[in-house]
Coordinates of C-alpha atoms and ligand atoms in Angstrom, one line a residue:
X1386 CA -192.6 -108.3 -115.0
X1387 CA -192.4 -105.3 -113.1
X1388 CA -195.7 -103.4 -113.6
X1389 CA -194.3 -99.9 -113.8
X1390 CA -191.9 -100.9 -116.6
X1391 CA -194.6 -102.3 -118.8
X1392 CA -196.6 -99.0 -117.9
X1393 CA -193.6 -97.2 -119.7
X1394 CA -193.2 -99.4 -122.5
X1395 CA -189.8 -100.7 -121.3
X1396 CA -189.3 -104.6 -122.1
X1397 CA -187.1 -106.2 -119.6
X1398 CA -183.9 -107.7 -120.7
X1399 CA -184.6 -106.3 -124.3
X1400 CA -185.6 -102.9 -124.7
X1401 CA -183.5 -102.2 -127.8
X1402 CA -186.3 -104.2 -130.0
X1403 CA -188.9 -101.8 -129.3
X1404 CA -187.2 -98.6 -129.4
X1405 CA -189.1 -96.9 -132.1
X1406 CA -188.4 -94.6 -134.8
X1407 CA -186.2 -92.0 -132.7
X1408 CA -184.0 -94.5 -131.3
X1409 CA -180.8 -96.1 -131.9
X1410 CA -180.0 -98.9 -134.6
X1411 CA -176.4 -99.1 -135.0
X1412 CA -174.2 -98.7 -131.9
X1413 CA -173.3 -101.4 -129.1
X1414 CA -175.4 -102.7 -126.8
X1415 CA -175.5 -101.2 -123.2
X1416 CA -176.3 -103.3 -120.2
X1417 CA -178.1 -101.4 -117.7
X1418 CA -177.8 -102.7 -114.2
X1419 CA -179.8 -101.7 -111.0
X1420 CA -177.6 -100.6 -108.1
X1421 CA -180.1 -102.3 -106.0
X1422 CA -179.0 -105.5 -106.2
X1423 CA -176.8 -105.5 -109.3
X1424 CA -179.4 -107.1 -111.5
X1425 CA -179.4 -106.5 -115.3
X1426 CA -182.9 -104.6 -115.9
X1427 CA -182.6 -104.3 -119.5
X1428 CA -180.2 -103.7 -122.8
X1429 CA -180.3 -100.4 -124.8
X1430 CA -179.1 -100.2 -128.2
X1431 CA -176.8 -97.2 -128.5
X1432 CA -176.5 -94.5 -131.1
X1433 CA -174.0 -94.5 -134.0
X1434 CA -172.9 -91.6 -136.2
X1435 CA -175.7 -92.4 -138.5
X1436 CA -178.6 -92.4 -135.4
X1437 CA -177.1 -89.3 -134.2
X1438 CA -177.4 -87.7 -137.7
X1439 CA -181.0 -88.9 -138.1
X1440 CA -181.8 -87.4 -134.7
X1441 CA -180.3 -84.2 -135.5
X1442 CA -181.8 -83.9 -139.0
X1443 CA -185.2 -84.6 -137.8
X1444 CA -184.7 -81.9 -135.2
X1445 CA -183.4 -79.4 -137.6
X1446 CA -186.2 -80.2 -140.1
X1447 CA -188.9 -79.7 -137.3
X1448 CA -187.3 -76.3 -135.9
X1449 CA -188.5 -74.8 -139.1
X1450 CA -192.2 -75.3 -137.8
X1451 CA -191.7 -75.4 -134.3
X1452 CA -190.1 -71.6 -134.3
X1453 CA -193.1 -70.6 -136.3
X1454 CA -195.8 -71.8 -133.5
X1455 CA -196.8 -69.2 -131.2
X1456 CA -194.9 -69.5 -128.1
X1457 CA -198.2 -69.7 -126.1
X1458 CA -199.3 -72.6 -128.3
X1459 CA -195.9 -74.3 -127.8
X1460 CA -196.6 -73.8 -124.1
X1461 CA -200.1 -75.4 -124.5
X1462 CA -198.0 -78.5 -125.7
X1463 CA -195.9 -78.3 -122.7
X1464 CA -198.9 -78.1 -120.4
X1465 CA -200.1 -81.6 -121.9
X1466 CA -196.4 -82.8 -121.2
X1467 CA -196.9 -81.8 -117.5
X1468 CA -200.3 -83.7 -117.6
X1469 CA -198.8 -87.0 -119.0
X1470 CA -196.1 -86.8 -116.4
X1471 CA -198.6 -86.3 -113.6
X1472 CA -200.2 -89.6 -114.9
X1473 CA -197.0 -91.5 -115.0
X1474 CA -195.5 -90.1 -111.8
X1475 CA -195.3 -93.1 -109.9
X1476 CA -194.1 -95.3 -112.6
X1477 CA -191.3 -92.9 -113.6
X1478 CA -190.2 -92.3 -110.0
X1479 CA -189.9 -96.1 -109.9
X1480 CA -187.9 -96.5 -112.7
X1481 CA -185.4 -93.3 -111.6
X1482 CA -185.1 -95.6 -108.2
X1483 CA -184.4 -98.7 -109.8
X1484 CA -182.0 -97.4 -112.1
X1485 CA -180.0 -95.0 -110.2
X1486 CA -180.8 -95.8 -106.4
X1487 CA -182.4 -92.8 -104.7
X1488 CA -185.2 -93.6 -102.4
X1489 CA -188.7 -93.5 -103.7
X1490 CA -189.9 -90.5 -102.2
X1491 CA -186.9 -88.7 -103.8
X1492 CA -187.7 -90.3 -107.1
X1493 CA -191.2 -89.0 -106.6
X1494 CA -189.7 -85.5 -105.9
X1495 CA -187.6 -85.7 -108.7
X1496 CA -190.8 -86.2 -111.2
X1497 CA -192.5 -83.7 -109.3
X1498 CA -189.7 -81.3 -110.0
X1499 CA -190.4 -82.0 -113.8
X1500 CA -194.1 -81.2 -113.3
X1501 CA -193.2 -78.1 -111.7
X1502 CA -190.7 -77.0 -114.3
X1503 CA -193.3 -77.7 -117.0
X1504 CA -196.0 -75.6 -115.3
X1505 CA -193.2 -72.7 -114.9
X1506 CA -192.4 -73.1 -118.5
X1507 CA -196.3 -72.9 -119.6
X1508 CA -196.6 -69.5 -117.8
X1509 CA -193.3 -68.3 -119.3
X1510 CA -194.4 -69.1 -122.6
X1511 CA -196.6 -66.0 -122.3
X1512 CA -193.9 -63.8 -120.9
X1513 CA -190.6 -64.2 -123.1
X1514 CA -190.2 -60.3 -122.8
X1515 CA -187.8 -57.9 -124.4
X1516 CA -187.5 -54.2 -123.2
X1517 CA -188.4 -51.0 -125.2
X1518 CA -185.6 -48.1 -125.0
X1519 CA -185.7 -44.7 -125.5
X1520 CA -184.1 -43.6 -129.0
X1521 CA -181.8 -40.4 -129.2
X1522 CA -183.3 -40.1 -132.6
X1523 CA -187.0 -38.7 -133.3
X1524 CA -189.5 -41.3 -134.5
X1525 CA -187.4 -44.0 -133.9
X1526 CA -188.3 -46.9 -131.7
X1527 CA -185.6 -49.2 -130.1
X1528 CA -186.5 -52.8 -129.0
X1529 CA -185.0 -55.9 -127.8
X1530 CA -186.6 -59.0 -129.2
X1531 CA -185.7 -62.6 -128.4
X1532 CA -185.6 -65.2 -131.1
X1533 CA -185.2 -69.1 -130.7
X1534 CA -181.9 -70.2 -130.8
X1535 CA -182.3 -73.7 -132.9
X1536 CA -180.7 -76.7 -131.7
X1537 CA -179.8 -77.1 -127.8
X1538 CA -177.7 -80.0 -126.5
X1539 CA -178.4 -81.3 -123.3
X1540 CA -175.8 -83.3 -121.4
X1541 CA -177.1 -84.9 -118.2
X1542 CA -175.9 -86.7 -115.3
X1543 CA -177.2 -89.9 -113.5
X1544 CA -178.1 -88.2 -110.1
X1545 CA -181.1 -86.1 -111.4
X1546 CA -181.7 -88.3 -114.5
X1547 CA -184.9 -86.4 -115.6
X1548 CA -185.4 -83.4 -113.4
X1549 CA -182.5 -81.6 -114.9
X1550 CA -183.4 -82.4 -118.6
X1551 CA -186.7 -81.0 -117.4
X1552 CA -185.2 -77.7 -116.2
X1553 CA -183.5 -77.3 -119.6
X1554 CA -185.8 -79.0 -122.2
X1555 CA -189.2 -77.2 -121.2
X1556 CA -187.8 -73.9 -121.1
X1557 CA -186.1 -74.4 -124.3
X1558 CA -189.1 -75.8 -125.8
X1559 CA -191.4 -72.7 -125.0
X1560 CA -188.4 -70.4 -126.5
X1561 CA -189.1 -72.2 -129.8
X1562 CA -185.9 -74.4 -129.5
X1563 CA -185.4 -77.9 -130.5
X1564 CA -183.0 -80.4 -128.4
X1565 CA -180.9 -83.5 -128.6
X1566 CA -180.3 -84.9 -125.3
X1567 CA -177.3 -87.2 -124.3
X1568 CA -178.3 -89.0 -120.8
X1569 CA -175.6 -90.4 -118.5
X1570 CA -175.1 -94.1 -119.6
X1571 CA -176.0 -95.0 -116.2
X1572 CA -179.6 -93.8 -116.7
X1573 CA -180.9 -94.6 -120.3
X1574 CA -183.8 -96.4 -119.4
X1575 CA -185.6 -93.0 -117.6
X1576 CA -184.4 -91.1 -120.7
X1577 CA -186.1 -93.4 -123.3
X1578 CA -189.1 -93.5 -120.9
X1579 CA -189.5 -89.7 -120.7
X1580 CA -188.6 -89.0 -124.4
X1581 CA -191.3 -91.6 -125.4
X1582 CA -194.0 -89.9 -123.3
X1583 CA -193.1 -86.6 -124.8
X1584 CA -192.7 -87.6 -128.2
X1585 CA -196.0 -89.3 -128.1
X1586 CA -197.6 -85.8 -127.3
X1587 CA -195.2 -83.8 -129.7
X1588 CA -196.5 -86.3 -132.7
X1589 CA -199.9 -85.9 -131.8
X1590 CA -199.4 -82.1 -132.8
X1591 CA -197.2 -82.8 -135.8
X1592 CA -193.9 -82.0 -133.9
X1593 CA -192.4 -85.2 -133.3
X1594 CA -188.4 -84.6 -133.1
X1595 CA -188.4 -81.5 -131.0
X1596 CA -187.0 -83.3 -128.2
X1597 CA -184.6 -85.9 -129.3
X1598 CA -182.5 -88.5 -127.8
X1599 CA -179.1 -90.1 -128.4
X1600 CA -177.7 -92.7 -125.8
X1601 CA -174.3 -93.5 -126.4
X1602 CA -170.5 -93.0 -125.0
X1603 CA -169.1 -89.7 -124.0
X1604 CA -166.2 -90.5 -126.2
X1605 CA -168.4 -91.2 -129.6
X1606 CA -171.6 -89.4 -129.0
X1607 CA -170.7 -86.7 -126.5
X1608 CA -167.5 -85.4 -128.5
X1609 CA -169.7 -85.3 -131.7
X1610 CA -172.5 -83.0 -129.9
X1611 CA -169.7 -80.8 -128.3
X1612 CA -168.2 -80.1 -131.8
X1613 CA -171.5 -79.9 -133.8
X1614 CA -171.5 -76.5 -135.3
X1615 CA -175.0 -76.9 -135.6
X1616 CA -175.6 -76.7 -131.9
X1617 CA -175.3 -73.2 -130.8
X1618 CA -175.7 -74.0 -127.0
X1619 CA -174.8 -76.9 -124.7
X1620 CA -176.0 -77.2 -121.3
X1621 CA -174.1 -79.8 -119.4
X1622 CA -174.4 -80.9 -115.7
X1623 CA -171.8 -83.5 -114.4
X1624 CA -167.9 -83.4 -113.0
X1625 CA -165.5 -80.6 -113.6
X1626 CA -163.7 -82.9 -115.9
X1627 CA -166.5 -83.4 -118.1
X1628 CA -167.3 -79.4 -118.0
X1629 CA -163.8 -78.7 -119.0
X1630 CA -164.2 -80.5 -122.2
X1631 CA -167.6 -79.2 -122.9
X1632 CA -166.2 -75.6 -122.3
X1633 CA -163.3 -75.8 -124.4
X1634 CA -164.9 -77.6 -127.3
X1635 CA -167.8 -75.3 -127.6
X1636 CA -165.3 -72.2 -127.2
X1637 CA -163.5 -73.2 -130.1
X1638 CA -166.5 -73.1 -132.2
X1639 CA -167.9 -70.0 -130.3
X1640 CA -170.8 -72.0 -129.0
X1641 CA -172.6 -71.1 -125.8
X1642 CA -172.7 -73.3 -122.7
X1643 CA -174.8 -73.5 -119.5
X1644 CA -172.4 -75.3 -117.1
X1645 CA -173.6 -77.1 -113.8
X1646 CA -170.6 -78.7 -112.4
X1647 CA -169.3 -79.5 -108.8
X1648 CA -170.2 -78.2 -105.8
X1649 CA -168.6 -78.5 -102.2
X1650 CA -171.4 -77.1 -100.2
X1651 CA -171.2 -75.7 -96.7
X1652 CA -173.7 -75.4 -94.2
X1653 CA -172.7 -73.2 -91.2
X1654 CA -174.1 -73.7 -87.7
X1655 CA -173.7 -70.6 -85.5
X1656 CA -173.9 -70.6 -81.9
X1657 CA -177.4 -69.3 -81.7
X1658 CA -179.0 -71.3 -84.2
X1659 CA -182.1 -73.6 -83.8
X1660 CA -180.2 -76.9 -83.6
X1661 CA -183.0 -79.1 -83.8
X1662 CA -183.8 -77.5 -87.5
X1663 CA -180.2 -77.5 -88.3
X1664 CA -179.8 -81.2 -87.4
X1665 CA -182.6 -82.0 -89.9
X1666 CA -181.3 -80.0 -92.6
X1667 CA -177.7 -81.6 -92.1
X1668 CA -179.2 -85.1 -92.4
X1669 CA -181.2 -84.2 -95.5
X1670 CA -178.3 -82.3 -97.1
X1671 CA -175.4 -85.0 -96.5
X1672 CA -177.3 -88.2 -96.5
X1673 CA -180.3 -87.5 -99.0
X1674 CA -179.8 -89.1 -102.2
X1675 CA -176.8 -90.8 -100.5
X1676 CA -174.7 -87.7 -101.0
X1677 CA -175.3 -87.5 -104.8
X1678 CA -176.5 -84.4 -105.4
X1679 CA -174.7 -81.2 -106.8
X1680 CA -176.2 -79.6 -103.7
X1681 CA -175.5 -82.2 -100.8
X1682 CA -174.1 -80.9 -97.8
X1683 CA -170.2 -81.8 -97.8
X1684 CA -168.7 -79.5 -95.4
X1685 CA -170.5 -78.8 -91.7
X1686 CA -169.0 -75.5 -90.3
X1687 CA -169.8 -75.5 -86.7
X1688 CA -169.1 -72.8 -84.3
X1689 CA -167.0 -73.8 -81.6
X1690 CA -169.2 -73.3 -78.9
X1691 CA -171.9 -75.6 -80.1
X1692 CA -169.5 -78.1 -82.2
X1693 CA -169.1 -81.0 -80.0
X1694 CA -172.7 -81.3 -78.7
X1695 CA -173.9 -80.9 -82.0
X1696 CA -171.7 -83.5 -83.6
X1697 CA -172.7 -86.1 -80.7
X1698 CA -176.4 -85.7 -81.7
X1699 CA -175.7 -86.1 -85.2
X1700 CA -173.5 -89.2 -84.7
X1701 CA -176.7 -90.5 -83.2
X1702 CA -178.9 -89.3 -85.9
X1703 CA -176.8 -90.9 -88.4
X1704 CA -177.0 -94.3 -86.4
X1705 CA -180.8 -94.2 -87.0
X1706 CA -180.3 -94.1 -90.9
X1707 CA -181.9 -97.1 -92.4
X1708 CA -179.7 -98.3 -95.3
X1709 CA -181.2 -100.5 -98.0
X1710 CA -183.6 -101.2 -100.6
X1711 CA -184.5 -97.7 -102.0
X1712 CA -187.9 -99.1 -103.1
X1713 CA -188.7 -100.2 -99.6
X1714 CA -190.6 -97.2 -98.0
X1715 CA -188.6 -97.7 -94.5
X1716 CA -185.3 -97.1 -96.3
X1717 CA -183.6 -93.5 -95.7
X1718 CA -180.6 -94.3 -98.1
X1719 CA -180.2 -96.3 -100.9
X1720 CA -177.0 -97.8 -102.7
X1721 CA -174.4 -95.7 -104.4
X1722 CA -175.0 -95.4 -108.2
X1723 CA -172.3 -98.3 -109.0
X1724 CA -169.5 -100.0 -107.7
X1725 CA -166.8 -97.5 -109.1
X1726 CA -168.8 -94.8 -106.9
X1727 CA -168.1 -96.9 -103.9
X1728 CA -164.6 -97.1 -105.0
X1729 CA -164.2 -93.6 -105.1
X1730 CA -165.6 -93.2 -101.8
X1731 CA -163.5 -96.0 -100.2
X1732 CA -160.4 -94.2 -101.7
X1733 CA -161.4 -91.3 -100.4
X1734 CA -161.8 -92.4 -96.9
X1735 CA -158.0 -93.6 -97.1
X1736 CA -156.9 -90.2 -98.3
X1737 CA -158.9 -88.7 -95.5
X1738 CA -157.2 -90.9 -93.0
X1739 CA -153.6 -90.1 -94.5
X1740 CA -154.5 -86.5 -94.1
X1741 CA -155.1 -86.5 -90.5
X1742 CA -159.1 -86.8 -90.6
X1743 CA -160.5 -88.5 -87.8
X1744 CA -163.8 -90.6 -88.9
X1745 CA -166.2 -90.1 -86.0
X1746 CA -169.3 -92.4 -88.1
X1747 CA -169.4 -95.0 -90.7
X1748 CA -167.5 -94.6 -93.9
X1749 CA -167.6 -98.6 -94.4
X1750 CA -168.7 -100.6 -97.5
X1751 CA -171.3 -102.9 -96.7
X1752 CA -171.6 -106.6 -97.8
X1753 CA -174.8 -106.8 -99.8
X1754 CA -175.9 -108.1 -103.1
X1755 CA -174.7 -105.7 -105.8
X1756 CA -171.7 -104.1 -103.8
X1757 CA -173.2 -100.6 -103.9
X1758 CA -174.2 -100.1 -100.1
X1759 CA -172.1 -98.0 -97.9
X1760 CA -172.3 -96.2 -94.7
X1761 CA -172.6 -92.8 -94.6
X1762 CA -169.7 -91.0 -93.0
X1763 CA -168.7 -87.8 -90.8
X1764 CA -165.0 -86.8 -90.6
X1765 CA -163.8 -84.5 -88.1
X1766 CA -161.5 -82.7 -90.6
X1767 CA -158.8 -80.1 -90.3
X1768 CA -159.6 -77.0 -92.4
X1769 CA -156.3 -77.5 -94.4
X1770 CA -156.7 -81.0 -95.5
X1771 CA -156.6 -81.2 -99.2
X1772 CA -159.3 -83.4 -99.8
X1773 CA -161.9 -81.2 -98.2
X1774 CA -161.3 -79.0 -101.5
X1775 CA -162.6 -81.6 -103.5
X1776 CA -165.8 -82.9 -104.3
X1777 CA -166.4 -86.9 -103.5
X1778 CA -169.6 -87.6 -105.0
X1779 CA -170.7 -90.0 -101.9
X1780 CA -172.0 -89.2 -98.2
X1781 CA -169.0 -88.1 -96.7
X1782 CA -169.4 -85.2 -94.6
X1783 CA -166.2 -82.8 -93.4
X1784 CA -167.1 -81.3 -89.9
X1785 CA -164.8 -78.3 -89.3
X1786 CA -165.0 -75.8 -86.3
X1787 CA -165.3 -72.1 -87.0
X1788 CA -164.7 -69.3 -84.5
X1789 CA -167.1 -66.6 -85.7
X1790 CA -169.3 -65.4 -88.8
X1791 CA -166.2 -64.0 -90.6
X1792 CA -164.2 -67.2 -90.2
X1793 CA -167.3 -69.0 -91.4
X1794 CA -167.7 -66.9 -94.6
X1795 CA -163.8 -67.3 -95.2
X1796 CA -163.9 -71.1 -95.0
X1797 CA -167.3 -71.5 -97.0
X1798 CA -165.7 -69.5 -99.4
X1799 CA -162.3 -71.0 -99.4
X1800 CA -163.1 -73.7 -102.1
X1801 CA -162.8 -73.8 -106.0
X1802 CA -166.7 -74.5 -106.2
X1803 CA -169.5 -72.1 -105.6
X1804 CA -172.7 -73.8 -105.9
X1805 CA -174.3 -73.9 -102.7
X1806 CA -174.3 -72.5 -99.3
X1807 CA -176.5 -72.2 -96.3
X1808 CA -176.4 -70.8 -92.5
X1809 CA -178.5 -71.6 -89.4
X1810 CA -178.9 -68.8 -87.1
X1811 CA -181.2 -66.6 -85.1
X1812 CA -179.2 -63.5 -85.7
X1813 CA -180.6 -60.9 -88.3
X1814 CA -176.8 -59.7 -88.5
X1815 CA -175.4 -63.1 -89.3
X1816 CA -178.1 -63.7 -91.8
X1817 CA -177.6 -60.5 -93.6
X1818 CA -173.7 -60.8 -93.6
X1819 CA -174.1 -64.4 -95.1
X1820 CA -176.2 -63.4 -98.1
X1821 CA -174.6 -59.9 -98.5
X1822 CA -172.2 -59.2 -101.2
X1823 CA -169.4 -59.7 -98.3
X1824 CA -171.0 -63.2 -97.6
X1825 CA -171.2 -66.5 -99.3
X1826 CA -169.8 -66.4 -103.0
X1827 CA -172.0 -69.4 -104.1
X1828 CA -175.0 -69.2 -106.7
X1829 CA -177.5 -70.4 -103.7
X1830 CA -177.2 -68.9 -100.2
X1831 CA -179.6 -70.0 -97.8
X1832 CA -180.7 -68.8 -94.5
X1833 CA -182.1 -71.7 -91.8
X1834 CA -182.7 -74.0 -94.9
X1835 CA -180.0 -76.6 -95.9
X1836 CA -178.1 -76.7 -99.1
X1837 CA -180.0 -79.0 -101.1
X1838 CA -183.6 -79.2 -102.3
X1839 CA -183.9 -75.9 -104.2
X1840 CA -187.2 -74.8 -105.7
X1841 CA -187.4 -74.4 -109.6
X1842 CA -188.7 -70.9 -109.4
X1843 CA -185.2 -69.5 -108.8
X1844 CA -182.4 -69.8 -111.4
X1845 CA -180.2 -72.8 -110.2
X1846 CA -176.4 -72.9 -110.7
X1847 CA -173.2 -71.5 -109.2
X1848 CA -169.9 -69.5 -109.5
X1849 CA -166.2 -70.4 -109.8
X1850 CA -165.5 -74.0 -111.0
X1851 CA -169.3 -74.9 -110.6
X1852 CA -169.2 -73.4 -114.1
X1853 CA -171.5 -70.1 -113.9
X1854 CA -174.5 -71.4 -115.8
X1855 CA -178.1 -70.9 -114.8
X1856 CA -181.1 -73.3 -115.1
X1857 CA -184.8 -73.5 -114.3
X1858 CA -186.3 -70.4 -113.0
X1859 CA -186.0 -66.4 -112.8
X1860 CA -184.9 -65.2 -116.4
X1861 CA -182.9 -68.0 -117.2
X1862 CA -184.5 -68.7 -120.5
X1863 CA -182.7 -65.7 -121.8
X1864 CA -179.8 -68.3 -122.2
X1865 CA -182.2 -70.4 -124.6
X1866 CA -182.9 -67.6 -126.9
X1867 CA -181.0 -64.9 -129.0
X1868 CA -181.2 -61.3 -128.3
X1869 CA -181.7 -58.7 -131.2
X1870 CA -181.7 -55.0 -130.6
X1871 CA -183.9 -53.6 -133.3
X1872 CA -184.2 -49.7 -134.3
X1873 CA -187.1 -48.9 -136.2
X1874 CA -187.0 -45.6 -138.1
X1875 CA -190.8 -44.3 -138.8
X1876 CA -189.7 -40.7 -140.0
X1877 CA -188.7 -39.6 -143.2
X1878 CA -185.1 -38.4 -142.4
X1879 CA -182.0 -40.6 -141.9
X1880 CA -180.3 -39.3 -138.7
X1881 CA -177.4 -40.9 -137.5
X1882 CA -176.5 -41.8 -134.2
X1883 CA -174.1 -39.8 -132.0
X1884 CA -174.8 -36.8 -134.0
X1885 CA -172.6 -37.7 -137.0
X1886 CA -173.2 -35.8 -140.0
X1887 CA -171.8 -37.6 -143.0
X1888 CA -171.5 -36.6 -146.5
Ligands
LIG2275 C1 -178.3 -81.7 -109.0 O1 -177.8 -82.2 -107.8 O2 -177.7 -81.6 -110.1 O3 -181.6 -78.5 -105.2 C2 -179.6 -81.0 -109.0 C3 -181.6 -79.7 -105.3 C4 -182.5 -80.4 -106.5 C5 -181.7 -80.3 -107.8 C6 -180.4 -80.9 -107.4 N1 -183.7 -79.6 -106.7 O4 -181.1 -80.5 -104.6

């Protein structure tokens, strides 16, 4: 028995027997394998329609009381969640690593991101501010007030199995919403462990059910959630194929969505850049999380004057990347999430070759237990290769030469996705142009900072095919509330707006 699993209440091989009230009773068993060695970690009972209904009605029932609880009081409960996460940080991080394969320091970073998010939400709970407007009528007051929305659906991906849930859940909770979470079927154990910790705290305060969970296949449970009129907002992270399904289903019933979909993030290195810094940023951006972040660096746009030298150094740096067991502290890159991700990568590499790309490093599948290990890959790419327009969720980096800053920006923007972007330069002018309205068209634009590893204080999300949603910091809380404009007449007259005299 691994200690950290016991600490999180997970029985190896047979998790379903101890899932407690909130969890499923009627669906098929789901086998959960670790990408580390292909071992079966546990079996999870999936939700069926009656389970879904139970979680949903419990949430709706508790919403009536949750929304009546003052927001700072809800914040206090989220503060206790942040404390609990601090206590369980190591155990949860190990579970993230075991279940989806990111290296342990990144697993720890992910749980830290949850903690940071909870802390931020505690502060937000005292500041869900509306505005006051000047009325055109005497003794009238106009204000904008934000009310809880109700039930929020959260669909999360395997690559950030808990942090992205936390972006949504802690904000939704302080806003007075209740929620139902459908995690990726790759990572149900972290979802179960987190839900159990959260509901332990909620139950102590009489609010069990605010944070509901349904584990189940997208076709059955996911579809049910998308078409459920009781859910005014769905926040979904994942592929464009999934995002389109969510958008269409929600639109049909006038539901709102927050979509965080594909990225195709470029990192520009100008001729005057600090190349050591750029090198480190590219390495973390392209190889970190084995290239499985939405923010992973996928395109490296190199100024022609430094391109060749920089690529030479990058190839050397890739040669130092230790690939192996992500729980081992010496490892820099763990496995991909599953063998189908490996197949997708191998297919992409075939296509790259067919389209005239030159592989200058890696790209092979490694012969190790579990079958999920690959070498990270660098491709000298032509800018018009069709595959460069697509996001392959794997450590493939396309290096493309650019002529000048205008060219860099045009190539950076010349893809359907618009999540993250970055420029390395010491030039004030390049940096300003890149971050101006004439520059990057992405939701994130960084200077001398890589494409991945955003802090939670800013709003996270992107434009174009990335879906347009924003999560985490800034004023993204507004998406989790409904806005009401109120006009209050405290005079003894009944004047009409626009000066209309009627009857
Ligand atoms: C994701 O890959 O879906 O900015 C989220 C980052 C992380 C979050 C990534 N803080 O890379």
